[in-house]
PDB file of C-alpha atoms in Angstrom:
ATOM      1  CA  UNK A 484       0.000   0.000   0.000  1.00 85.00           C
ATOM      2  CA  UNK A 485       0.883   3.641  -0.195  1.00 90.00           C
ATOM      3  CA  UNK A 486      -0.085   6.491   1.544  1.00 94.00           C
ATOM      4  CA  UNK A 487      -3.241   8.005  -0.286  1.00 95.00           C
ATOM      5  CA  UNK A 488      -6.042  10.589  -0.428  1.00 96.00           C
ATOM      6  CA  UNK A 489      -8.975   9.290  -2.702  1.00 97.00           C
ATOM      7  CA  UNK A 490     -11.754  10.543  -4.038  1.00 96.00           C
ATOM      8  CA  UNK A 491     -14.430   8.160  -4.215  1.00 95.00           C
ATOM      9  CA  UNK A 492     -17.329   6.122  -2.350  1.00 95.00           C
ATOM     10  CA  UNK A 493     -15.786   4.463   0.251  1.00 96.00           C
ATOM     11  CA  UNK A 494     -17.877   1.567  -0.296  1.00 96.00           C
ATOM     12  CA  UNK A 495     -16.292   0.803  -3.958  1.00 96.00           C
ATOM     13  CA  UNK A 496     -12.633   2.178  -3.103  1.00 97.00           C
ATOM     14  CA  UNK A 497     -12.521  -0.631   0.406  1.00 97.00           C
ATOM     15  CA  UNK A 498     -13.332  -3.098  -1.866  1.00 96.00           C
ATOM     16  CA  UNK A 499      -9.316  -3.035  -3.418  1.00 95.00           C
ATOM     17  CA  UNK A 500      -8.013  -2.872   0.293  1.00 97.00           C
ATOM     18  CA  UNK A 501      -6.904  -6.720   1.552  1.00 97.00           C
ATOM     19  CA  UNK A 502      -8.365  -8.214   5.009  1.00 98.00           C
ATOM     20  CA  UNK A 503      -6.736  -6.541   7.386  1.00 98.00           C
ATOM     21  CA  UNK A 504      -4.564  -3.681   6.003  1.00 98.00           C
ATOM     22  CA  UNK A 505      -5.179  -0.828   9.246  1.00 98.00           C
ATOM     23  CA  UNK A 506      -4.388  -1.242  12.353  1.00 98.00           C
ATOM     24  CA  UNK A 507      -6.854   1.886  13.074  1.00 98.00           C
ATOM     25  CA  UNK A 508     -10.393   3.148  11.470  1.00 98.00           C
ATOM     26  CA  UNK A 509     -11.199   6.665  12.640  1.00 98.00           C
ATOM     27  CA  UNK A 510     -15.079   6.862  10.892  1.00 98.00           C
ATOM     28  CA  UNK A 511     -17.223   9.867  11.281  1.00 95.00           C
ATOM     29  CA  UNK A 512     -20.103   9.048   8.971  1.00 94.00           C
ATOM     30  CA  UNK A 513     -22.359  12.453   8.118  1.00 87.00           C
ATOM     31  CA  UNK A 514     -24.484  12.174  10.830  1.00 68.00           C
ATOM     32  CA  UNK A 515     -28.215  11.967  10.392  1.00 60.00           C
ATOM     33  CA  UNK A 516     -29.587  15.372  11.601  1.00 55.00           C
ATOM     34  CA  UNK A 517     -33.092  15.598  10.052  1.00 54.00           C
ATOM     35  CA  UNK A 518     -31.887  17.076   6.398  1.00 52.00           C
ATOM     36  CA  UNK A 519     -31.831  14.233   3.180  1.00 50.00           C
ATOM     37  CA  UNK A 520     -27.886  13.695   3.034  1.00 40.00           C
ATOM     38  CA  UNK A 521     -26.845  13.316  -0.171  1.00 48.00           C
ATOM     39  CA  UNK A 522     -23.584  11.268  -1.537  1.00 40.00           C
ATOM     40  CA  UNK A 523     -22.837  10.840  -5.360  1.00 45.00           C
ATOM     41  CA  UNK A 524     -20.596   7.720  -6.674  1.00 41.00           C
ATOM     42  CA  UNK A 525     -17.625   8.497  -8.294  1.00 47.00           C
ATOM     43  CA  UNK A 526     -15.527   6.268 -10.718  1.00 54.00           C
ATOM     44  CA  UNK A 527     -12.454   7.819 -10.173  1.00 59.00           C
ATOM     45  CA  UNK A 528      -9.960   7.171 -13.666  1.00 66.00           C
ATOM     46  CA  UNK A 529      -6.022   7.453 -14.272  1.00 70.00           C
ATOM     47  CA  UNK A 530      -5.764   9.994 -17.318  1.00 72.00           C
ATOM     48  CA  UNK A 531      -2.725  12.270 -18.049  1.00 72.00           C
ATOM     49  CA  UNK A 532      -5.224  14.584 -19.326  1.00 71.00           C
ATOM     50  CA  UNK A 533      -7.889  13.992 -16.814  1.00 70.00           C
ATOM     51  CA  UNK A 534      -9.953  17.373 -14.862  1.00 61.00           C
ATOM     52  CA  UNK A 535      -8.493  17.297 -11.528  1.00 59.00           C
ATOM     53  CA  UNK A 536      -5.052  16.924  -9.883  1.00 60.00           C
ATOM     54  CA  UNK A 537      -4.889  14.348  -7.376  1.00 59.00           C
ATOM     55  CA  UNK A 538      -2.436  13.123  -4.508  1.00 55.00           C
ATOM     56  CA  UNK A 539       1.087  13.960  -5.330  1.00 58.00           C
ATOM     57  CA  UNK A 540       0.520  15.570  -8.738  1.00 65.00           C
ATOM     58  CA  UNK A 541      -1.405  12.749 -10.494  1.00 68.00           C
ATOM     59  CA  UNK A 542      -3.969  13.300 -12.762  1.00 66.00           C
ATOM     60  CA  UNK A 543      -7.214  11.961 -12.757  1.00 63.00           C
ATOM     61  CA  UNK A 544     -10.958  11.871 -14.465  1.00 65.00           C
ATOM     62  CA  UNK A 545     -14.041  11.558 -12.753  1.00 61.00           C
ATOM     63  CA  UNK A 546     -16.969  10.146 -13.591  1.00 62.00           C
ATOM     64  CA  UNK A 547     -20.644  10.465 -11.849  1.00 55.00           C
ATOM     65  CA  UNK A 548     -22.002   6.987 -11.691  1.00 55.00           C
ATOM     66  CA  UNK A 549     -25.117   7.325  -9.324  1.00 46.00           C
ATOM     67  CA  UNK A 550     -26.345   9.578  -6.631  1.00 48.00           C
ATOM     68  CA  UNK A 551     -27.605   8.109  -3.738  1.00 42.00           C
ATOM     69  CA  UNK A 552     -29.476   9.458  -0.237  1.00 44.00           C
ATOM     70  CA  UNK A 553     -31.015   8.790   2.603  1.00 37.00           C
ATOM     71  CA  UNK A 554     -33.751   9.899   4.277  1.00 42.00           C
ATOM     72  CA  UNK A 555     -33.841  11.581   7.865  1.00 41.00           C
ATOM     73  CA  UNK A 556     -34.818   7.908   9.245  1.00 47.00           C
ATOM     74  CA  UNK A 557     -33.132   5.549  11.341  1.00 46.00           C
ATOM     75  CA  UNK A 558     -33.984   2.348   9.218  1.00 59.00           C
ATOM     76  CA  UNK A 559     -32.507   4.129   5.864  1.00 81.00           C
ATOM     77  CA  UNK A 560     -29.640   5.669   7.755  1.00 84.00           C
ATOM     78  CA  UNK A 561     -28.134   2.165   9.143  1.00 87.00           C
ATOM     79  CA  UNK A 562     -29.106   0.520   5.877  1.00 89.00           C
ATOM     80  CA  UNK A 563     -26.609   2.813   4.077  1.00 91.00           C
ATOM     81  CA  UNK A 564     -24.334   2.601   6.857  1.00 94.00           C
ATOM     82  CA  UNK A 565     -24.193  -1.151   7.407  1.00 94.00           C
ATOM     83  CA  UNK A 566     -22.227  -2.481   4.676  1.00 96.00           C
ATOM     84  CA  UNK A 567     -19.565   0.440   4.972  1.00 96.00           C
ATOM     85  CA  UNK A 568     -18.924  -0.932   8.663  1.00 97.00           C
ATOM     86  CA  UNK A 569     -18.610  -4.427   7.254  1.00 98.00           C
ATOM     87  CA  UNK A 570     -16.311  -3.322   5.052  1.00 98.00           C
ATOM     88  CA  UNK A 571     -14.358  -1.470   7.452  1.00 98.00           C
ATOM     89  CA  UNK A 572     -14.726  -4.839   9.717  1.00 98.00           C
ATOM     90  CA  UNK A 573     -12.883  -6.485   7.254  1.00 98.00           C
ATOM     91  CA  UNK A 574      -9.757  -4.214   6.331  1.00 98.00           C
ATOM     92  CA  UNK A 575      -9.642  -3.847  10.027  1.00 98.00           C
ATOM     93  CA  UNK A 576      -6.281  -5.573  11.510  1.00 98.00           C
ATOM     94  CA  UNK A 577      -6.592  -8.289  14.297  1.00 98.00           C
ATOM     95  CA  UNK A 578      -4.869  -5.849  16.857  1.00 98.00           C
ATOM     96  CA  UNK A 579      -6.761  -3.286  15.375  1.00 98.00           C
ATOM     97  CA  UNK A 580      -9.231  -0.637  16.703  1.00 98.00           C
ATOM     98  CA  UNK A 581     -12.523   0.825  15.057  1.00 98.00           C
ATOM     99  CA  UNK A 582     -13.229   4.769  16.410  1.00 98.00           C
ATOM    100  CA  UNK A 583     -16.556   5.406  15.120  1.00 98.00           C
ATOM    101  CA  UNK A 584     -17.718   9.148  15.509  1.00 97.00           C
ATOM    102  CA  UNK A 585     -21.228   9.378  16.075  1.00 94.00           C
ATOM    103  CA  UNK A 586     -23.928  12.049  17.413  1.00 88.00           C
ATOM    104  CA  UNK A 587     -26.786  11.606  19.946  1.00 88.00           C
ATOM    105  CA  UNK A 588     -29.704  10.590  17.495  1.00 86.00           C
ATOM    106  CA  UNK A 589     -28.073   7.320  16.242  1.00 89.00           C
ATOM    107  CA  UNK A 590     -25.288   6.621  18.883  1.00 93.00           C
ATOM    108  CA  UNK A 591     -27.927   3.673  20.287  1.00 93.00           C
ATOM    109  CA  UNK A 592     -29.198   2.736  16.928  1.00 91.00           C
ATOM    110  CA  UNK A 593     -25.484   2.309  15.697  1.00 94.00           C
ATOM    111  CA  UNK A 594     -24.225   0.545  18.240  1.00 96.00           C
ATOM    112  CA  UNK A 595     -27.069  -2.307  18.581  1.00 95.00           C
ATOM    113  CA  UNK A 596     -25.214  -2.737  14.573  1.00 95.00           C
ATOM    114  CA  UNK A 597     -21.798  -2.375  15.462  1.00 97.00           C
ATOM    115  CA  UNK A 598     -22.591  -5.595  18.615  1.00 97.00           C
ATOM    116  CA  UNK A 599     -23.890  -7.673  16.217  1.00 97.00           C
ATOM    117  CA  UNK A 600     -21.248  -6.880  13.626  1.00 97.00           C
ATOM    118  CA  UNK A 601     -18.185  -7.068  16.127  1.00 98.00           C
ATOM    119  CA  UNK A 602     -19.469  -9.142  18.858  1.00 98.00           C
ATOM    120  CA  UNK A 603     -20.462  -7.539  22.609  1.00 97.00           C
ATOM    121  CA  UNK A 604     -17.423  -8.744  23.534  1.00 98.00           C
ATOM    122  CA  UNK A 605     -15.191  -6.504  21.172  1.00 98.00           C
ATOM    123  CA  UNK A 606     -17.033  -3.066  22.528  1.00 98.00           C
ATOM    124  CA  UNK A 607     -14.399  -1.055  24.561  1.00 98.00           C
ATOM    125  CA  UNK A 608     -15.632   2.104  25.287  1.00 97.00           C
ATOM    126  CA  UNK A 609     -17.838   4.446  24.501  1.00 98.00           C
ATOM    127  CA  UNK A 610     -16.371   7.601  24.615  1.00 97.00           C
ATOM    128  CA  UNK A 611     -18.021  11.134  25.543  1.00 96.00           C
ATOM    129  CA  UNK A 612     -16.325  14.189  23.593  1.00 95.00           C
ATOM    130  CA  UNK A 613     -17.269  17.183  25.394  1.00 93.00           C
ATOM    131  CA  UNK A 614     -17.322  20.852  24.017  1.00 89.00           C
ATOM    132  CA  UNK A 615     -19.079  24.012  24.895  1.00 81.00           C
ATOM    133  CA  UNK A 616     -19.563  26.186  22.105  1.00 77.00           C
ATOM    134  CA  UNK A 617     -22.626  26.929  19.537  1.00 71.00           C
ATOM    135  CA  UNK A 618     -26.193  27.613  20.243  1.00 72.00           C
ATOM    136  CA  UNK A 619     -28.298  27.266  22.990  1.00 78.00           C
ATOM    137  CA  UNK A 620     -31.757  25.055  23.742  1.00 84.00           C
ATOM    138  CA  UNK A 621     -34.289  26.511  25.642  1.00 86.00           C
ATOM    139  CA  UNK A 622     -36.472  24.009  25.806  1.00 92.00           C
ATOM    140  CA  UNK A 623     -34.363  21.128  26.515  1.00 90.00           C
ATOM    141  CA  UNK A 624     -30.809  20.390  27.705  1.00 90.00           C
ATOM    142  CA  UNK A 625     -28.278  21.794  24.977  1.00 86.00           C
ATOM    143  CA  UNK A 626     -26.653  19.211  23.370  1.00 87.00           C
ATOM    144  CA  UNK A 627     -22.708  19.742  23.820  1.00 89.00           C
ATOM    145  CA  UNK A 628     -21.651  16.368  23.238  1.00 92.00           C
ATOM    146  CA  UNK A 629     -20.326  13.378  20.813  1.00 93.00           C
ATOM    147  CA  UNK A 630     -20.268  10.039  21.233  1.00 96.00           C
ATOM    148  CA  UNK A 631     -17.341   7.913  20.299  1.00 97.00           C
ATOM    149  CA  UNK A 632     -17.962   3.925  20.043  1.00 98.00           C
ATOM    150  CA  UNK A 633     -14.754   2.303  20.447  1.00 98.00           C
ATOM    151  CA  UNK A 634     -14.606  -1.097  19.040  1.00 98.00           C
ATOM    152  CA  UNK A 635     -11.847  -3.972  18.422  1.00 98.00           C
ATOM    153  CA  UNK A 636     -10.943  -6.969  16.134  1.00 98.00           C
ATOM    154  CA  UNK A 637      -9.996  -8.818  18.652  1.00 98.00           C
ATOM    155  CA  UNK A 638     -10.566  -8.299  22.548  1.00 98.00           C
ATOM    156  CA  UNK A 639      -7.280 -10.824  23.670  1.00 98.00           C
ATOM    157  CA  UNK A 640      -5.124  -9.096  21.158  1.00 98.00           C
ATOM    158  CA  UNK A 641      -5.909  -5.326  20.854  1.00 98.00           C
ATOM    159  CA  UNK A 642      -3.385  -3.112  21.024  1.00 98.00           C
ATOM    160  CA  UNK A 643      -3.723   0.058  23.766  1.00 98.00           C
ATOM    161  CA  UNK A 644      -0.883   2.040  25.008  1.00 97.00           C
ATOM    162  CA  UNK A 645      -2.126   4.569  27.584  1.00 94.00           C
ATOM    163  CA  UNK A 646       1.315   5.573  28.757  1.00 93.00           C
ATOM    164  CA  UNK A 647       1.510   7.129  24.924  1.00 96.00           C
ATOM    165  CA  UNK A 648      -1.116   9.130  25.453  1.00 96.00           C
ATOM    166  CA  UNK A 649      -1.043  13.242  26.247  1.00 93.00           C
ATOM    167  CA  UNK A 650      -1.584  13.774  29.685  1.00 93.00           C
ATOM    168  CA  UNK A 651      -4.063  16.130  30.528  1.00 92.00           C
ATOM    169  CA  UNK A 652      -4.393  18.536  33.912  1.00 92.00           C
ATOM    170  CA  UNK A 653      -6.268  17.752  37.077  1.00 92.00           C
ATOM    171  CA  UNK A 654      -9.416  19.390  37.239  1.00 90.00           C
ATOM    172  CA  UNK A 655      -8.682  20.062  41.005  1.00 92.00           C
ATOM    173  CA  UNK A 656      -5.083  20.196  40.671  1.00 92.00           C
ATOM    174  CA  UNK A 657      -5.180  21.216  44.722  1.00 92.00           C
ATOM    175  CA  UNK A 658      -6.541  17.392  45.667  1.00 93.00           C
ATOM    176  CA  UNK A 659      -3.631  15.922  44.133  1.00 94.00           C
ATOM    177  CA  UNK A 660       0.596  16.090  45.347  1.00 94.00           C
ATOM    178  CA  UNK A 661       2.369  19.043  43.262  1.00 93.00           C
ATOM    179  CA  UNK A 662       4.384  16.146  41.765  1.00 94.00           C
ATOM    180  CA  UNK A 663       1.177  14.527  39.980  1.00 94.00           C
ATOM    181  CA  UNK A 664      -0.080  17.758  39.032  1.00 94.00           C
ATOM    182  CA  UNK A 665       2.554  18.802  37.254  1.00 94.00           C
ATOM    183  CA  UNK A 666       2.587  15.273  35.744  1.00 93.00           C
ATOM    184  CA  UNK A 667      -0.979  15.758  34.376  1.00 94.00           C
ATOM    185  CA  UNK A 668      -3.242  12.457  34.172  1.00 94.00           C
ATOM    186  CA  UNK A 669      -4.581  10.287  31.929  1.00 92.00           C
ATOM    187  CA  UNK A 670      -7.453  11.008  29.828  1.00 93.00           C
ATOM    188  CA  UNK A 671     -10.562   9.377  31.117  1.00 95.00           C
ATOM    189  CA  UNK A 672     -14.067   8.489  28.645  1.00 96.00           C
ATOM    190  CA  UNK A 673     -15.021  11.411  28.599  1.00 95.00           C
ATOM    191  CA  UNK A 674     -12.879  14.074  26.577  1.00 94.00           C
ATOM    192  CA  UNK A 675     -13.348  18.129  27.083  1.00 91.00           C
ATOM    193  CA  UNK A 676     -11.742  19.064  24.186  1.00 89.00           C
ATOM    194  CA  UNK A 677     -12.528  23.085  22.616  1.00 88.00           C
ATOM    195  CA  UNK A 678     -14.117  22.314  18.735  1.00 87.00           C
ATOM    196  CA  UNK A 679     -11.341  23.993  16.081  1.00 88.00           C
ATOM    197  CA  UNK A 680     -11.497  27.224  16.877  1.00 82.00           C
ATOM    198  CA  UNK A 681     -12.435  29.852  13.591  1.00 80.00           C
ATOM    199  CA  UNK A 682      -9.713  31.984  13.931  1.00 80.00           C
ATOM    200  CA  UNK A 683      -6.428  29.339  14.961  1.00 84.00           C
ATOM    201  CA  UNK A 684      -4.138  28.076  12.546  1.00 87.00           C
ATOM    202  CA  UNK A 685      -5.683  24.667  12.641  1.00 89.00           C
ATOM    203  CA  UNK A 686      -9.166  26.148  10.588  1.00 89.00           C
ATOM    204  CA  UNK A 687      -9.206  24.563   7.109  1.00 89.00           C
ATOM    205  CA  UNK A 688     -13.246  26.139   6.712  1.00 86.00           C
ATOM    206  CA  UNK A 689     -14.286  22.653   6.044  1.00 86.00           C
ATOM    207  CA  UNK A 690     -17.709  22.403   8.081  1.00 84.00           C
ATOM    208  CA  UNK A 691     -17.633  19.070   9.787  1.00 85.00           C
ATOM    209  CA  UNK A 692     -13.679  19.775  10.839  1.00 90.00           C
ATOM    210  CA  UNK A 693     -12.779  18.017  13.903  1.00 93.00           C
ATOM    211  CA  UNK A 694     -10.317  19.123  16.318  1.00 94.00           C
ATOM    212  CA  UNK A 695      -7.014  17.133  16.052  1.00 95.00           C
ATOM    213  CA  UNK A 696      -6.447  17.044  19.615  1.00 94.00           C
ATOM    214  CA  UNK A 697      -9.007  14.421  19.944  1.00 96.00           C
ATOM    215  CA  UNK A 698      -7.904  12.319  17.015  1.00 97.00           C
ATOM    216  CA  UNK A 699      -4.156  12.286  18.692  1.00 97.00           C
ATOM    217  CA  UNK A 700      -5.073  10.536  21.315  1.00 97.00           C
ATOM    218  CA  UNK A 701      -6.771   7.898  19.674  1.00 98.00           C
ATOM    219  CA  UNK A 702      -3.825   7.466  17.078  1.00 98.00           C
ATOM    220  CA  UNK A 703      -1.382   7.789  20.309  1.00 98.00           C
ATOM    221  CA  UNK A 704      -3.266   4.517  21.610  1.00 98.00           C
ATOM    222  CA  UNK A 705      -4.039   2.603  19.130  1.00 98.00           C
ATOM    223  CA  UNK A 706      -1.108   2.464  17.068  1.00 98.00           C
ATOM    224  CA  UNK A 707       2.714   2.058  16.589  1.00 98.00           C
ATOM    225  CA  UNK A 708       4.596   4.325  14.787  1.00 98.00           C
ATOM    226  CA  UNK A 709       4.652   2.943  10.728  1.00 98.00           C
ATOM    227  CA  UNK A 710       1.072   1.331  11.289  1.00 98.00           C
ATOM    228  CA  UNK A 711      -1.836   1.686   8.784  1.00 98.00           C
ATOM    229  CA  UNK A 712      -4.373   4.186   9.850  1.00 98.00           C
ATOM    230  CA  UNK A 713      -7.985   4.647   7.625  1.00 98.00           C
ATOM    231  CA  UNK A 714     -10.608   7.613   7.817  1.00 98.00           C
ATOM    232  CA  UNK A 715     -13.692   6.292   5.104  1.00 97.00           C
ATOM    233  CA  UNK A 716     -14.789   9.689   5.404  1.00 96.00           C
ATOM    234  CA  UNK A 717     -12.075  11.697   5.636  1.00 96.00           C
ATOM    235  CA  UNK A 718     -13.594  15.465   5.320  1.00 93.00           C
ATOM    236  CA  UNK A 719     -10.964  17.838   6.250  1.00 94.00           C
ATOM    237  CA  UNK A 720      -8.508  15.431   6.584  1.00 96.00           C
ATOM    238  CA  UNK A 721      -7.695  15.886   9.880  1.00 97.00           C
ATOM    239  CA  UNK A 722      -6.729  11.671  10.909  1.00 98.00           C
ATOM    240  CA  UNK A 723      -4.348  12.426   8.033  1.00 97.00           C
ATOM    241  CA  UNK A 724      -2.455  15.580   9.888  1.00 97.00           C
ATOM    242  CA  UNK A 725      -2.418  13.608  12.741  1.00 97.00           C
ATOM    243  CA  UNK A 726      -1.029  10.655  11.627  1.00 98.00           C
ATOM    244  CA  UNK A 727       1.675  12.386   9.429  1.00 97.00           C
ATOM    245  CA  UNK A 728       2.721  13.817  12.825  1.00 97.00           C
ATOM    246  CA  UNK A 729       3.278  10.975  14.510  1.00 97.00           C
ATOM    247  CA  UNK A 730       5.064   9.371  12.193  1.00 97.00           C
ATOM    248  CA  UNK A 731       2.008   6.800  10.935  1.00 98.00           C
ATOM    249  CA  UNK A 732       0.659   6.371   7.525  1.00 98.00           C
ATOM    250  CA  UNK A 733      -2.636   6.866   6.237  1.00 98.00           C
ATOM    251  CA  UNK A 734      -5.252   6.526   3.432  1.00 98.00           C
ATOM    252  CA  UNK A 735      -7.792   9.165   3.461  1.00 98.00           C
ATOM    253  CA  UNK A 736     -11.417   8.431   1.204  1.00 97.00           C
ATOM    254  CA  UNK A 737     -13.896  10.696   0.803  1.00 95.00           C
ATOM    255  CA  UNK A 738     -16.439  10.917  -2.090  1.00 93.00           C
ATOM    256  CA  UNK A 739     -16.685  15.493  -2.027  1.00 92.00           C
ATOM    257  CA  UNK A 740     -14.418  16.521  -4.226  1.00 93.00           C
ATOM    258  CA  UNK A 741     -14.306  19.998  -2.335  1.00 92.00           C
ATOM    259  CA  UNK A 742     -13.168  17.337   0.956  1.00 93.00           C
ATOM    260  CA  UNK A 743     -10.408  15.636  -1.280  1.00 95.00           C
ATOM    261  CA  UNK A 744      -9.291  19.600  -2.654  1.00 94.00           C
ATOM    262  CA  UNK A 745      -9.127  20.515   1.459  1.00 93.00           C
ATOM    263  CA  UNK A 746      -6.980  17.600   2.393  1.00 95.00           C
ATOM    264  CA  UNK A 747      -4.190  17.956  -0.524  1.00 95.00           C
ATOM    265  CA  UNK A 748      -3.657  21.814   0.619  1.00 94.00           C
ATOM    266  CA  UNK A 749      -3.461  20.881   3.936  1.00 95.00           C
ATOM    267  CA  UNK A 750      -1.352  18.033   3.088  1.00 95.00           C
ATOM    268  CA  UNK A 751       0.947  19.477   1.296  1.00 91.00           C
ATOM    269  CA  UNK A 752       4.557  19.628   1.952  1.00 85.00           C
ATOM    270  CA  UNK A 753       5.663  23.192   3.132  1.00 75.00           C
TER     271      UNK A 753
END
C-alpha cells in the first residue's frame, strides 16, 4: 500500500483494500440530523489529461455513476451505513481498533449494529467528547456532546498504550501532590476538548472539521509508529495531519471533491 487521499465512495474504493490492512479506522459518517444527506458515486480514472489533480501531482478523471441518499430515518440511515462498517470490519487488523464518531440521534441505533457486527465482547468504550460552544436550547438540555464507540478486532489481542497518550491537567489540581499535578493524568471516557477554533491556525473552513487534539489521542493509543491508519470519510482530513505527525501512515477516502481539494492543501509539503 501507499499512503493516499482518494476521491471516491468508500464503499467501492474498500473493496481493493486486503483483510486486514489498518491497524486503526477513525469513521465519522455524516451524521443523520433531520436534512436528506446526499452522496454521489464516483468512478475515479487514471488519465494524463484527466480534470483534476490528485495526490502527489497525479492526474485523474471523474466520472458520476449514481447519486444516492437517505432519508432523515433511522432504518434508511443504518441501511446505508451497514455495509460500509462491514467493510471497514474487514480491512480492520486483528490488533486493530474501530473509532466510530457518532452524534446523539443514532449513537444507540449504531451501536445495537456495530454488537452484532463485532461481537459484545469486542465493545471497549464508549467515549463522551465534550465541548461548549454553539447555540443554545431553551427548551431542553443543549446538546454539547459526541459520542465515540470504540470497538476492536480482537478483545485478547488489541493493542492500547495509555502511557503514549497526552496527559491532561487535574481538574482540582489542589486534591492531588504538586508532583502529579505537574505530571498531568490520563485522559478518562469522557474528553473536554474546545471544537477547532475559527480563527487558529488549525481552521481549514471545512464544516464538519474536527479538532485534532481528539484524534491524537486515539492514534497515540491505538497504534505504533509505521502502522496503517484509515478515515472512510475523511472530510478535512484531519486523521491524516495527525497521523503524518506521529510518524504513521494513512489513506484518506472521501467521495466530495471539495473534501479531497481541502486535504491535498493541507497536506501538502511546506
Amino acid at each position: 500500500m501507499r499512503e493516499e487521499v482518494i476521491l471516491g465512495d468508500n464503499l467501492d474504493v474498500l473493496a481493493d483494500f486486503p483483510d486486514g490492512a489498518f491497524q486503526l479506522v477513525y469513521a465519522d459518517p455524516p451524521f443523520n440530523t433531520g436534512r436528506t444527506q446526499t452522496r454521489r458515486t464516483l468512478a475515479t480514472v487514471a488519465a494524463q489529461n484527466g480534470d483534476r489533480t490528485g495526490f502527489k501531482g497525479r492526474r485523474y478523471r471523474t466520472e458520476v455513476k449514481a447519486t444516492s441518499s437517505y432519508a432523515d430515518r433511522f432504518g434508511d440511515y443504518v441501511a446505508w451505513l451497514a455495509p460500509r462498517l462491514e467493510a471497514l470490519h474487514r480491512v480492520l487488523a486483528p490488533t486493530g481498533t474501530l473509532y466510530f464518531h457518532i452524534d446523539y440521534r443514532e449513537a444507540h441505533y449504531c451501536k445495537v449494529f456495530l454488537d452484532e457486527l463485532f461481537g459484545r465482547e469486542c465493545f471497549l468504550n464508549e467515549l463522551i467528547w465534550a465541548y461548549d460552544y454553539g447555540a443554545r436550547a431553551t427548551r431542553r438540555w443543549p446538546a454539547k456532546h459526541d459520542t465515540i464507540l470504540v470497538y476492536v478486532k480482537d478483545p485478547e489481542r488489541y493493542h492500547f498504550d495509555a502511557t503514549a497518550v497526552d496527559r491532561e491537567p487535574y481538574m482540582a489540581p489542589s486534591l492531588v501532590t504538586p508532583e502529579k499535578a505537574a505530571r498531568g493524568k490520563l485522559p478518562t471516557d469522557t474528553w473536554w476538548h474546545t471544537i477547532v477554533s475559527p480563527t487558529g491556525r488549525e481552521k481549514t473552513g471545512y464544516p464538519t472539521q474536527k479538532p485534532e487534539g481528539i484524534v491524537r489521542r486515539m492514534v497515540q493509543a491505538s497504534t505504533r509508529p509505521g502502522d496503517w491508519c484509515l478515515d472512510p470519510f475523511a472530510g478535512s482530513g484531519t486523521l491524516g495531519a495527525v497521523a503524518a505527525k506521529l510518524g504513521r501512515r494513512y489513506v484518506l477516502i472521501d467521495s466530495n471533491p471539495e473534501a479531497v481539494e481541502v486535504i491535498e492543501r493541507r497536506l501538502a509539503p511546506r
